[in-house]
mmCIF file of C-alpha atoms and ligand atoms in Angstrom:
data_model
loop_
_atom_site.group_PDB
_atom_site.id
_atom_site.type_symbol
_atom_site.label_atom_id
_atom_site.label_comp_id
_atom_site.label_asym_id
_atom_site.label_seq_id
_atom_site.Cartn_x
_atom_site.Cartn_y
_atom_site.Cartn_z
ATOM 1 C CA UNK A 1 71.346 -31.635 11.406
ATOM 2 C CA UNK A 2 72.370 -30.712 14.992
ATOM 3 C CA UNK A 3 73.467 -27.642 13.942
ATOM 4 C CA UNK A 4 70.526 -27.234 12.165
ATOM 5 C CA UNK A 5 68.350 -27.903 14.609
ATOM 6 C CA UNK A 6 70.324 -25.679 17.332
ATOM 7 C CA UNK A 7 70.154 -22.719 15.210
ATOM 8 C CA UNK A 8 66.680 -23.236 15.131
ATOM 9 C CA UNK A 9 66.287 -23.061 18.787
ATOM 10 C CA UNK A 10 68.572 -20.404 19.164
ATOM 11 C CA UNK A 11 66.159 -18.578 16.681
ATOM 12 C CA UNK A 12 63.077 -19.396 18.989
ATOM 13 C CA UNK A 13 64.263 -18.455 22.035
ATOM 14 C CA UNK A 14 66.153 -15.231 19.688
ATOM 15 C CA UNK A 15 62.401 -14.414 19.149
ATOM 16 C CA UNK A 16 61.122 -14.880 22.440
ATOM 17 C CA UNK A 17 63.741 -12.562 23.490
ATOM 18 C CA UNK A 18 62.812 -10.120 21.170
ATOM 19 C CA UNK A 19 59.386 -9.855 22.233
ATOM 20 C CA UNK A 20 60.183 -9.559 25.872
ATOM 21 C CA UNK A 21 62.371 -6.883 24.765
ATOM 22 C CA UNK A 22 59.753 -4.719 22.482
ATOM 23 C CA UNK A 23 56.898 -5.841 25.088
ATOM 24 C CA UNK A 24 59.428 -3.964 27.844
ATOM 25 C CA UNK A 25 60.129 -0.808 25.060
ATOM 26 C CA UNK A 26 56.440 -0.676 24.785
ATOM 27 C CA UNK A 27 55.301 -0.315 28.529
ATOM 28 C CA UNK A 28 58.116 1.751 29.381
ATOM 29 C CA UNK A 29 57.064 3.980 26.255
ATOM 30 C CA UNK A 30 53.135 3.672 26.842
ATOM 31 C CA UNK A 31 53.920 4.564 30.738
ATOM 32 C CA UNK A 32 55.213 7.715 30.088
ATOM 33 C CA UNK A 33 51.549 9.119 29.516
ATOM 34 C CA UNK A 34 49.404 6.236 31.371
ATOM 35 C CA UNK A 35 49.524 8.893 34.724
ATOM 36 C CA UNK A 36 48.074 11.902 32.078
ATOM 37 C CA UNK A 37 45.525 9.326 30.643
ATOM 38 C CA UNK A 38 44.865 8.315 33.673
ATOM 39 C CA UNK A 39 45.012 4.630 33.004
ATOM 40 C CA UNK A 40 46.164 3.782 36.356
ATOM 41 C CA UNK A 41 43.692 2.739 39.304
ATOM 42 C CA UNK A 42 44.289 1.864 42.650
ATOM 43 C CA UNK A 43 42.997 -1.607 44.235
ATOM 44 C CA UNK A 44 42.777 -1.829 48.207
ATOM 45 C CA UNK A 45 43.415 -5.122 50.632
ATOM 46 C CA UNK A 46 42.243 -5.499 53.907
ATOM 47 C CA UNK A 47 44.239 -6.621 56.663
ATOM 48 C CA UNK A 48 42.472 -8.552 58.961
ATOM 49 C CA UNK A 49 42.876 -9.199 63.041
ATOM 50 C CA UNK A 50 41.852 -12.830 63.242
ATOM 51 C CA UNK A 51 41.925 -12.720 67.199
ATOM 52 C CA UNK A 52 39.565 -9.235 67.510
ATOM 53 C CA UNK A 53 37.799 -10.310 64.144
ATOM 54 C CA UNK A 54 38.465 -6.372 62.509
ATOM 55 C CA UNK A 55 39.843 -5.228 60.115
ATOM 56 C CA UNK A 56 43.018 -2.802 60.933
ATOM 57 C CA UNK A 57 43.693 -1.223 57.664
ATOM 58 C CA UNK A 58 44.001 -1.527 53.762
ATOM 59 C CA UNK A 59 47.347 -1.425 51.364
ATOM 60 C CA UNK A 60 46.922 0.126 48.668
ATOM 61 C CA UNK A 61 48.257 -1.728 45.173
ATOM 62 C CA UNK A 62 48.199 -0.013 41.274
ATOM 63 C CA UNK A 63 46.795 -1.578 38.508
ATOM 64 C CA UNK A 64 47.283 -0.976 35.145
ATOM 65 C CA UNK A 65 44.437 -1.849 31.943
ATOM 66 C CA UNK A 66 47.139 -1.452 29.486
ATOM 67 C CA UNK A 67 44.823 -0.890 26.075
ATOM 68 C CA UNK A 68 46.813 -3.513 24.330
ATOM 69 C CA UNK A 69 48.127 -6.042 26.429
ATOM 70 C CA UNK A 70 45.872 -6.017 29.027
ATOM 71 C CA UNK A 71 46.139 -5.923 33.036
ATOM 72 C CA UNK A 72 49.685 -5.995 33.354
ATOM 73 C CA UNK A 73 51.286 -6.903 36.814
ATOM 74 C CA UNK A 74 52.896 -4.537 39.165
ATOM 75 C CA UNK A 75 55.083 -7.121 39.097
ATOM 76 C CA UNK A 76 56.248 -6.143 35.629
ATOM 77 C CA UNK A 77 55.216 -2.434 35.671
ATOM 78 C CA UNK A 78 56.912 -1.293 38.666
ATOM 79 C CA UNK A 79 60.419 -2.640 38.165
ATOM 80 C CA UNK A 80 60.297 -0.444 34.828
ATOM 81 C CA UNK A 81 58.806 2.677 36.980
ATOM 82 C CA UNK A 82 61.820 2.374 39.120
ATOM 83 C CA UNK A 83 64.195 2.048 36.333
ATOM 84 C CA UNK A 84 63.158 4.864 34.684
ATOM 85 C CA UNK A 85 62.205 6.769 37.520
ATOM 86 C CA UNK A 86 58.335 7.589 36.581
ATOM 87 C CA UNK A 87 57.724 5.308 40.006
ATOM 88 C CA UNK A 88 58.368 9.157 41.533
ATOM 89 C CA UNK A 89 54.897 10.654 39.434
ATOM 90 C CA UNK A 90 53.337 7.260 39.909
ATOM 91 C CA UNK A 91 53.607 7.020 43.615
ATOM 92 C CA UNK A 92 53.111 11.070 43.845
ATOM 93 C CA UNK A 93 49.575 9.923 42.591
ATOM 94 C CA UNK A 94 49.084 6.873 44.554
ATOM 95 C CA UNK A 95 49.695 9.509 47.372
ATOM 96 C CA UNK A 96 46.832 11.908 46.476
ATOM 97 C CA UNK A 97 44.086 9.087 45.579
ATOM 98 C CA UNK A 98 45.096 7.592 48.942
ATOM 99 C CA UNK A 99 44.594 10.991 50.146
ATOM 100 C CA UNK A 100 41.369 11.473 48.623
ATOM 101 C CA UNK A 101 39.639 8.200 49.526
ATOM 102 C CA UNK A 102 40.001 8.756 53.077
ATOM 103 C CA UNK A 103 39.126 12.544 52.532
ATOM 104 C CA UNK A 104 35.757 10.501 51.466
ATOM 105 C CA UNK A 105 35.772 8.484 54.573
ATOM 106 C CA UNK A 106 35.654 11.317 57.194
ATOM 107 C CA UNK A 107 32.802 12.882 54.804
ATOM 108 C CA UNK A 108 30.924 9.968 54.805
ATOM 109 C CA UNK A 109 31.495 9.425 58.486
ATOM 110 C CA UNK A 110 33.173 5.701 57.890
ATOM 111 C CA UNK A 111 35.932 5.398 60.803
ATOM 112 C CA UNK A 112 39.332 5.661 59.368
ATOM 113 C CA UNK A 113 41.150 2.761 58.890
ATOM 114 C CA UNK A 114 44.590 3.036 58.273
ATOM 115 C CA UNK A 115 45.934 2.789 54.581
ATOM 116 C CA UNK A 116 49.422 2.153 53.645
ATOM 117 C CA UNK A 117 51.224 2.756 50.492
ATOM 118 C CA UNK A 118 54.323 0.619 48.930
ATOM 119 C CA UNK A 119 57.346 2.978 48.433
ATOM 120 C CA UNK A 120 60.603 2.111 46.342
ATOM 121 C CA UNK A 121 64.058 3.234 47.485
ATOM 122 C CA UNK A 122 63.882 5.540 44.285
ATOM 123 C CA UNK A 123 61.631 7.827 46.842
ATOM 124 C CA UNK A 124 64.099 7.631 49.350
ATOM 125 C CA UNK A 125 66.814 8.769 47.237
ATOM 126 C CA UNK A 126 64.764 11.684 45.326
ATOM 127 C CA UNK A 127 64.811 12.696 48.815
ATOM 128 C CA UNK A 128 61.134 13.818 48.006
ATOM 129 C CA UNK A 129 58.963 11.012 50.156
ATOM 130 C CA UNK A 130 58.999 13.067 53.443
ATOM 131 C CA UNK A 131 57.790 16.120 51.420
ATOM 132 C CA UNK A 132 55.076 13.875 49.901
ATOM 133 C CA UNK A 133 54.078 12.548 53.283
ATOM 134 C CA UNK A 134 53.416 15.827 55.084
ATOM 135 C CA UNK A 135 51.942 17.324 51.921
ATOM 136 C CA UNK A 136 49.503 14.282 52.228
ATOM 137 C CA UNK A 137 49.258 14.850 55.966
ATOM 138 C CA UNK A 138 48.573 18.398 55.730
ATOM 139 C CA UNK A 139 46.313 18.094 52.369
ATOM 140 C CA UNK A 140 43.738 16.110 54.115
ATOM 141 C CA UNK A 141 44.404 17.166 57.428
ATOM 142 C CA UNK A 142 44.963 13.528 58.181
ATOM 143 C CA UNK A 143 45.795 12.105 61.433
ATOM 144 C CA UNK A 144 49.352 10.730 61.175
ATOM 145 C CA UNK A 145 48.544 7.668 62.086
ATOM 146 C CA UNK A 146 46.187 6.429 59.147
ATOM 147 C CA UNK A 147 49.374 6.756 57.108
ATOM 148 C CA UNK A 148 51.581 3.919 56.631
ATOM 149 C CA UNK A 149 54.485 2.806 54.503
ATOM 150 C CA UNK A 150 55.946 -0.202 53.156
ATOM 151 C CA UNK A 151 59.594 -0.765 52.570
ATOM 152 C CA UNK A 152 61.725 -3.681 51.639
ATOM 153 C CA UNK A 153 64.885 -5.235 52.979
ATOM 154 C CA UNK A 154 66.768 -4.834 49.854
ATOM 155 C CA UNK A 155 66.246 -0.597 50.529
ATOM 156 C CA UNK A 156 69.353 -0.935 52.904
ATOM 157 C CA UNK A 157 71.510 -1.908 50.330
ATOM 158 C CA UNK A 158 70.916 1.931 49.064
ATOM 159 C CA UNK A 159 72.364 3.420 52.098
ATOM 160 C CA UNK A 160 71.392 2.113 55.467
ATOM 161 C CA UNK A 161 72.321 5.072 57.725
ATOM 162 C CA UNK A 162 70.171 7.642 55.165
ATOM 163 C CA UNK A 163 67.692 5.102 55.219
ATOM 164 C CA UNK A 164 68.186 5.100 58.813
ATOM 165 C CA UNK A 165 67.123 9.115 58.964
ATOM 166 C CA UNK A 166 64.492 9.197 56.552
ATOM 167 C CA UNK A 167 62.812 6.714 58.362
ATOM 168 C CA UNK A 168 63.421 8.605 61.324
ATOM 169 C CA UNK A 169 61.940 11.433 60.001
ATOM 170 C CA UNK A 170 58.838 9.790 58.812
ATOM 171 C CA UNK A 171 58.092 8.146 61.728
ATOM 172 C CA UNK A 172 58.726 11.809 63.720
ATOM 173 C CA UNK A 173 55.909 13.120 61.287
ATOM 174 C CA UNK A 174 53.570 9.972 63.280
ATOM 175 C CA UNK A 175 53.573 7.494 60.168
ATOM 176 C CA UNK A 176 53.997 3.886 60.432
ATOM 177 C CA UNK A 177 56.641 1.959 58.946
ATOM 178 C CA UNK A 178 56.179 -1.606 57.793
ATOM 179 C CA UNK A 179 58.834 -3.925 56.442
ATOM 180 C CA UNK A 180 57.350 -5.548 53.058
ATOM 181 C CA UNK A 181 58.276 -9.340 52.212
ATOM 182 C CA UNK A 182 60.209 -9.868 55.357
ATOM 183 C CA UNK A 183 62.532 -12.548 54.838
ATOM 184 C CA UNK A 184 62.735 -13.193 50.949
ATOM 185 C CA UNK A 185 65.339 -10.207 50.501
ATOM 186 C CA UNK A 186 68.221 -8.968 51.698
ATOM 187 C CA UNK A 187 68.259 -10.242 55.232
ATOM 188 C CA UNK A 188 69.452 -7.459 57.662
ATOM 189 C CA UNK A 189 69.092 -9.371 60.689
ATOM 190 C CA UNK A 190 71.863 -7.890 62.480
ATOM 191 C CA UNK A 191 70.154 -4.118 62.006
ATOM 192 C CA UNK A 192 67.021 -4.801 62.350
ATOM 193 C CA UNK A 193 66.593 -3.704 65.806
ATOM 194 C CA UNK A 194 68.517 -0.104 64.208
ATOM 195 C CA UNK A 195 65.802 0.007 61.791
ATOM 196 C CA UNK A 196 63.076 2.310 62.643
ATOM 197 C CA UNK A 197 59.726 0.294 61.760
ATOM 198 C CA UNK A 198 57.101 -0.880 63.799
ATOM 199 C CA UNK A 199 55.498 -3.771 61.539
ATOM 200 C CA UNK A 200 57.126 -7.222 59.685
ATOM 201 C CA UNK A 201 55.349 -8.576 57.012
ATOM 202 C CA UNK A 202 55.843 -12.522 56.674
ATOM 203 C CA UNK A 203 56.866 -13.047 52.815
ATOM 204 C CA UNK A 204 53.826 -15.026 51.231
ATOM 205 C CA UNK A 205 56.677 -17.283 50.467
ATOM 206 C CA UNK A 206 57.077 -18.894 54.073
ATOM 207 C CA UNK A 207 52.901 -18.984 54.429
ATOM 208 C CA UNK A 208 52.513 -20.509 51.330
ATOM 209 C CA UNK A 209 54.996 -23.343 52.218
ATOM 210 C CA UNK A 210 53.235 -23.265 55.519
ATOM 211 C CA UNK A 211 52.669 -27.175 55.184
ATOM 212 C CA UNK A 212 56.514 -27.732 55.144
ATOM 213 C CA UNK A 213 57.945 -28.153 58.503
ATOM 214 C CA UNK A 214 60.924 -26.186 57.573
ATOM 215 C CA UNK A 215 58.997 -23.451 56.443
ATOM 216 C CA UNK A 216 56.851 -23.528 59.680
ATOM 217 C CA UNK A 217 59.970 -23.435 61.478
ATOM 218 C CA UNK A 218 61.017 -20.171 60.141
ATOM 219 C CA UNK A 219 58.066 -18.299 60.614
ATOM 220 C CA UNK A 220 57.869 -19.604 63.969
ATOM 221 C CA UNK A 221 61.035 -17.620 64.068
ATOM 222 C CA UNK A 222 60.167 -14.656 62.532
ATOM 223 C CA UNK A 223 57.115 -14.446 64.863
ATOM 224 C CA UNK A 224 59.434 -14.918 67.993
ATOM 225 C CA UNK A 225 61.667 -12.680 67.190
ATOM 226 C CA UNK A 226 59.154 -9.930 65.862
ATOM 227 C CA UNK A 227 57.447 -10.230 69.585
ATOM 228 C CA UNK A 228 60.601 -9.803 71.200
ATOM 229 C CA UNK A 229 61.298 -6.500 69.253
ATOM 230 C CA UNK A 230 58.380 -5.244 70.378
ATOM 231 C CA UNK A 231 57.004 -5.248 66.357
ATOM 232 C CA UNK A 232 53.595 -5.866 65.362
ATOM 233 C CA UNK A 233 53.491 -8.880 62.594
ATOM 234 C CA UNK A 234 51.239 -9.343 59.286
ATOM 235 C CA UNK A 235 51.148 -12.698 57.448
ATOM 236 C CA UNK A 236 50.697 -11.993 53.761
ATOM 237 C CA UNK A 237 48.946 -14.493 51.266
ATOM 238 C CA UNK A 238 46.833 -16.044 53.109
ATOM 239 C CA UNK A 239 44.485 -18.522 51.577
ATOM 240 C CA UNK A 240 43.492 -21.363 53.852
ATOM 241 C CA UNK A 241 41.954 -22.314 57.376
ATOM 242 C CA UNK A 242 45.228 -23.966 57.908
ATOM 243 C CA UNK A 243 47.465 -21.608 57.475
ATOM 244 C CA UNK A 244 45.214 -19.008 59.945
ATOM 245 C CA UNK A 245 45.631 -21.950 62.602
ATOM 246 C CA UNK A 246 49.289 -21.956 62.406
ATOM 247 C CA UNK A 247 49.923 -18.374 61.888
ATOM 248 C CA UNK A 248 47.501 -18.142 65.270
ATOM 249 C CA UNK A 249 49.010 -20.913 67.487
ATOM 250 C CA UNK A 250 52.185 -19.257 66.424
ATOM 251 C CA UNK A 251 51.312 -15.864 67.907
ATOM 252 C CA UNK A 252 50.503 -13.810 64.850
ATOM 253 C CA UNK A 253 47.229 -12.732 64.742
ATOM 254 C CA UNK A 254 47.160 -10.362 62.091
ATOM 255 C CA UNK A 255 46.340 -11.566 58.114
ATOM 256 C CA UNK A 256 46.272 -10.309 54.765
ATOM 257 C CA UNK A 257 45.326 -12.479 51.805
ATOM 258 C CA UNK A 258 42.664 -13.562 49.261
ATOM 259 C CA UNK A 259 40.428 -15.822 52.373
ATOM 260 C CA UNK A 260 39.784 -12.463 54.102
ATOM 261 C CA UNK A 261 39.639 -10.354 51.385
ATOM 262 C CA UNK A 262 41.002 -9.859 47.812
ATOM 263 C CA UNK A 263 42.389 -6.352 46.328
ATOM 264 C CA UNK A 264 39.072 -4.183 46.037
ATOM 265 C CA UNK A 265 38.847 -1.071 43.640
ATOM 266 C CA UNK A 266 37.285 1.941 45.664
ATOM 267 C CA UNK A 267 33.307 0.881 45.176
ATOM 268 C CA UNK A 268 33.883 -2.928 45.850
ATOM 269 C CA UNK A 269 35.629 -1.504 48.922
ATOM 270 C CA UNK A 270 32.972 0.335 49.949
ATOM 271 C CA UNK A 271 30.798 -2.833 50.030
ATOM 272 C CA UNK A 272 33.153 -4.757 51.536
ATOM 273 C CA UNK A 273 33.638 -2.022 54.465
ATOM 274 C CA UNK A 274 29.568 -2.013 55.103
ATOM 275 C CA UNK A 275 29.162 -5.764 55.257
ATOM 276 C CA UNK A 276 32.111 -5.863 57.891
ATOM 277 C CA UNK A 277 30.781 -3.029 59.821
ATOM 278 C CA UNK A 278 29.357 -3.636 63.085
ATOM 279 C CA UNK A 279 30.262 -2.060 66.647
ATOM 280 C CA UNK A 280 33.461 -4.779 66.372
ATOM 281 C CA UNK A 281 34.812 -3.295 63.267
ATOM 282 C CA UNK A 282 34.223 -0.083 64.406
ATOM 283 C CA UNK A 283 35.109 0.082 68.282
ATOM 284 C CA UNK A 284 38.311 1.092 68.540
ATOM 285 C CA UNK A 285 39.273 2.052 64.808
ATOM 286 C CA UNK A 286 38.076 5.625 65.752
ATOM 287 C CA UNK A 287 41.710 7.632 65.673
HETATM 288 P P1 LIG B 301 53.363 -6.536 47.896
HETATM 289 O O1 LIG B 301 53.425 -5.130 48.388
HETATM 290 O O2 LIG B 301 54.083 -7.558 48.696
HETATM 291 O O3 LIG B 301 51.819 -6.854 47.777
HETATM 292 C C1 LIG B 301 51.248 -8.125 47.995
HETATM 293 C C2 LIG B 301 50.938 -8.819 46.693
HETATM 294 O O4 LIG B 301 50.378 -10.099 46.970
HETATM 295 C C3 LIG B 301 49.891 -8.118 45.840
HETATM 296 O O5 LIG B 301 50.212 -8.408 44.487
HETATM 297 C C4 LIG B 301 48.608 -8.827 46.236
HETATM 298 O O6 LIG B 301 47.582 -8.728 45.254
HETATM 299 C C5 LIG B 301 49.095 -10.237 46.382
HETATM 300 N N1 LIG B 301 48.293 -11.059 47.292
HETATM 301 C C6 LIG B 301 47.602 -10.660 48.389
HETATM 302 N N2 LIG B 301 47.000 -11.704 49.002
HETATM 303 C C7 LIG B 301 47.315 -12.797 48.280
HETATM 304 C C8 LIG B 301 46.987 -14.199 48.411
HETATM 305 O O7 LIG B 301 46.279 -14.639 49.328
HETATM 306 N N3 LIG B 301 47.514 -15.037 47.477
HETATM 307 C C9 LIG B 301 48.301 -14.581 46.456
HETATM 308 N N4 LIG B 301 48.772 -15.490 45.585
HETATM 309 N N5 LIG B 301 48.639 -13.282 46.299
HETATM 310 C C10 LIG B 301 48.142 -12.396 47.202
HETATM 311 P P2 LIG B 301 50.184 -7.274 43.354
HETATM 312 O O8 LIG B 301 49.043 -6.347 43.603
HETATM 313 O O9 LIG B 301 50.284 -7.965 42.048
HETATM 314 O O10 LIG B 301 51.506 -6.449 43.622
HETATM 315 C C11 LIG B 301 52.774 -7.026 43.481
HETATM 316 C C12 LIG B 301 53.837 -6.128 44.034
HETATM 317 O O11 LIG B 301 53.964 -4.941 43.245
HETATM 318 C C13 LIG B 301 53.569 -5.641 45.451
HETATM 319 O O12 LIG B 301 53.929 -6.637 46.386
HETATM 320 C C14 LIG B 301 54.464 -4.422 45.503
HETATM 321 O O13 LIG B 301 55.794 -4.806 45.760
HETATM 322 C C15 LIG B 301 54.379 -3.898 44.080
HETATM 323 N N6 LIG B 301 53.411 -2.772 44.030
HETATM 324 C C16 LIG B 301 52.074 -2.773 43.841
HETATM 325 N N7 LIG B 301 51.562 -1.529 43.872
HETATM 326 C C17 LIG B 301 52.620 -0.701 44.111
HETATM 327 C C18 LIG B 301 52.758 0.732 44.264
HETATM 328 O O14 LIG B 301 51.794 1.514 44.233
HETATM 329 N N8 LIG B 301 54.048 1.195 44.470
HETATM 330 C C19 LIG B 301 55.124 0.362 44.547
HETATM 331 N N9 LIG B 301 56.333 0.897 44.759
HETATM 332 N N10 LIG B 301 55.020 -0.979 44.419
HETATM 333 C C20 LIG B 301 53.786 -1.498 44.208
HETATM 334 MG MG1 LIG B 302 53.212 -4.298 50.202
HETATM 335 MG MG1 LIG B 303 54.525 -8.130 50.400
HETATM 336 MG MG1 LIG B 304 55.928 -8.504 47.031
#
């Protein structure tokens, strides 16, 4: 009977995994032609300076309507991207549409805000991301600066001395460079200060946990040390009053998460940019 039964549950969880495995077959198939059907849109989160009350830029994030499963999370989606390398196409056109919406802004007059774009270390070692970046650049005739890129700690586990020059290279070209997750990877404390970037981003983890003194203390010291480096600081998934009291006491003043704003597509953005602009939004956003 034990047997019996433990062949049964091997047979569940045998099913589950054979799901898992044909829903994975599936995307990877069906995102082979999602760029050409253009089922891919792009959804845009402010990021918020709690002390000056503006906002100081947007990150842009895919999304995917798959046609039979649904919105599926870039949680799931990109991993396979970067597996099977379409990330390269996919992030080719996150490049453009970023391009394009703030080709919109100077038409329309709206002060650029910068915009920055997640990158995987499959860009870095196609050795095509600081083509893509000046082609943006030079496409839109963009000033450097509105351009920004997130990276990961677990990218200098590729190669940290290439890593090293790209970065370099991209920051030569006037880009920013923020570090994504900052503390939930790979921890390269010891290279940090090597690492060309100019922005750490708090893993939602540690605000999340926020109410844990533990917690507290290490974003304490990720704030600390991020001063001393001379590195601005952004606090991702933030949700409550509490947690922009702490991350403020603490000395980090900057905020991304669903209280100030939630991932907007392009028109919702648009809304969201006119009810938040007065003279303080747009005083010294003007590059
Ligand atoms: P990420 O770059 O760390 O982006 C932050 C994630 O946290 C986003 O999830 C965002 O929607 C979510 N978030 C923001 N504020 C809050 C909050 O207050 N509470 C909670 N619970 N969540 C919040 P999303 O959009 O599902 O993206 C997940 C990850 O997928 C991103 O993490 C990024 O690593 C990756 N990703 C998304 N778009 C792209 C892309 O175009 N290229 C690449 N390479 N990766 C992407
Ligand atoms: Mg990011
Ligand atoms: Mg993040
Ligand atoms: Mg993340």
């Amino acid at each position: 009977n034990a047997k019996k039964a433990g062949k049964n549950r091997f047979c569940v969880f045998d099913d589950e995994m054979d799901q898992m495995l044909l829903r994975r077959l599936e995307l990877e198939k069906d995102m082979r032609g999602a760029l050409e059907r253009k089922e891919f849109y792009i959804v845009y989160q402010p990021k918020w300076n709690a002390l000056t009350e503006k906002a100081v830029g947007f990150e842009s994030l895919m999304r995917w309507p798959h046609p039979k499963f649904g919105d599926v999370s870039p949680s799931e989606f990109i991993p396979i991207a970067e597996e099977t390398g379409l990330i390269i196409p996919m992030t080719r056109w996150v490049f453009s549409e970023v391009g394009k919406l703030l080709q919109q802004w100077m038409e329309k007059g709206v002060p650029l805000l910068p915009v920055s774009i997640n990158v995987s270390v499959r860009l870095f070692e196609s050795r095509q991301l600081i083509e893509m970046t000046r082609t943006l650049l030079e496409s839109a005739n963009l000033s450097p600066h509105v351009i920004e890129l997130e990276i990961t700690e677990s990218m200098m586990l590729y190669d940290v001395k290439d890593m090293i020059r790209q970065l370099s290279e991209l920051r030569s070209l006037g880009v920013r460079i923020s570090m994504d997750d900052f503390g939930s990877g790979y921890s390269s404390l010891g290279t940090l200060d090597q690492i060309p970037i100019d922005t750490i981003k708090i893993d939602q983890l540690f605000i999340r946990e926020s109410d844990s003194p533990a917690k507290r203390a290490i974003v304490g010291a990720i704030i600390e040390m991020a001063l001393n480096l001379q590195l601005d600081l952004v606090a991702e998934g933030v949700e409550t009053v509490e947690q922009i009291d702490f991350l403020r006491s603490s000395g980090c003043n900057v905020m991304q998460g669903y209280y100030y704003g939630k991932p907007m597509d392009v028109s919702e953005m648009d809304n969201w940019i006119a009810r938040n602009m007065d003279e303080r939004l747009t005083e010294d956003s003007r590059l």
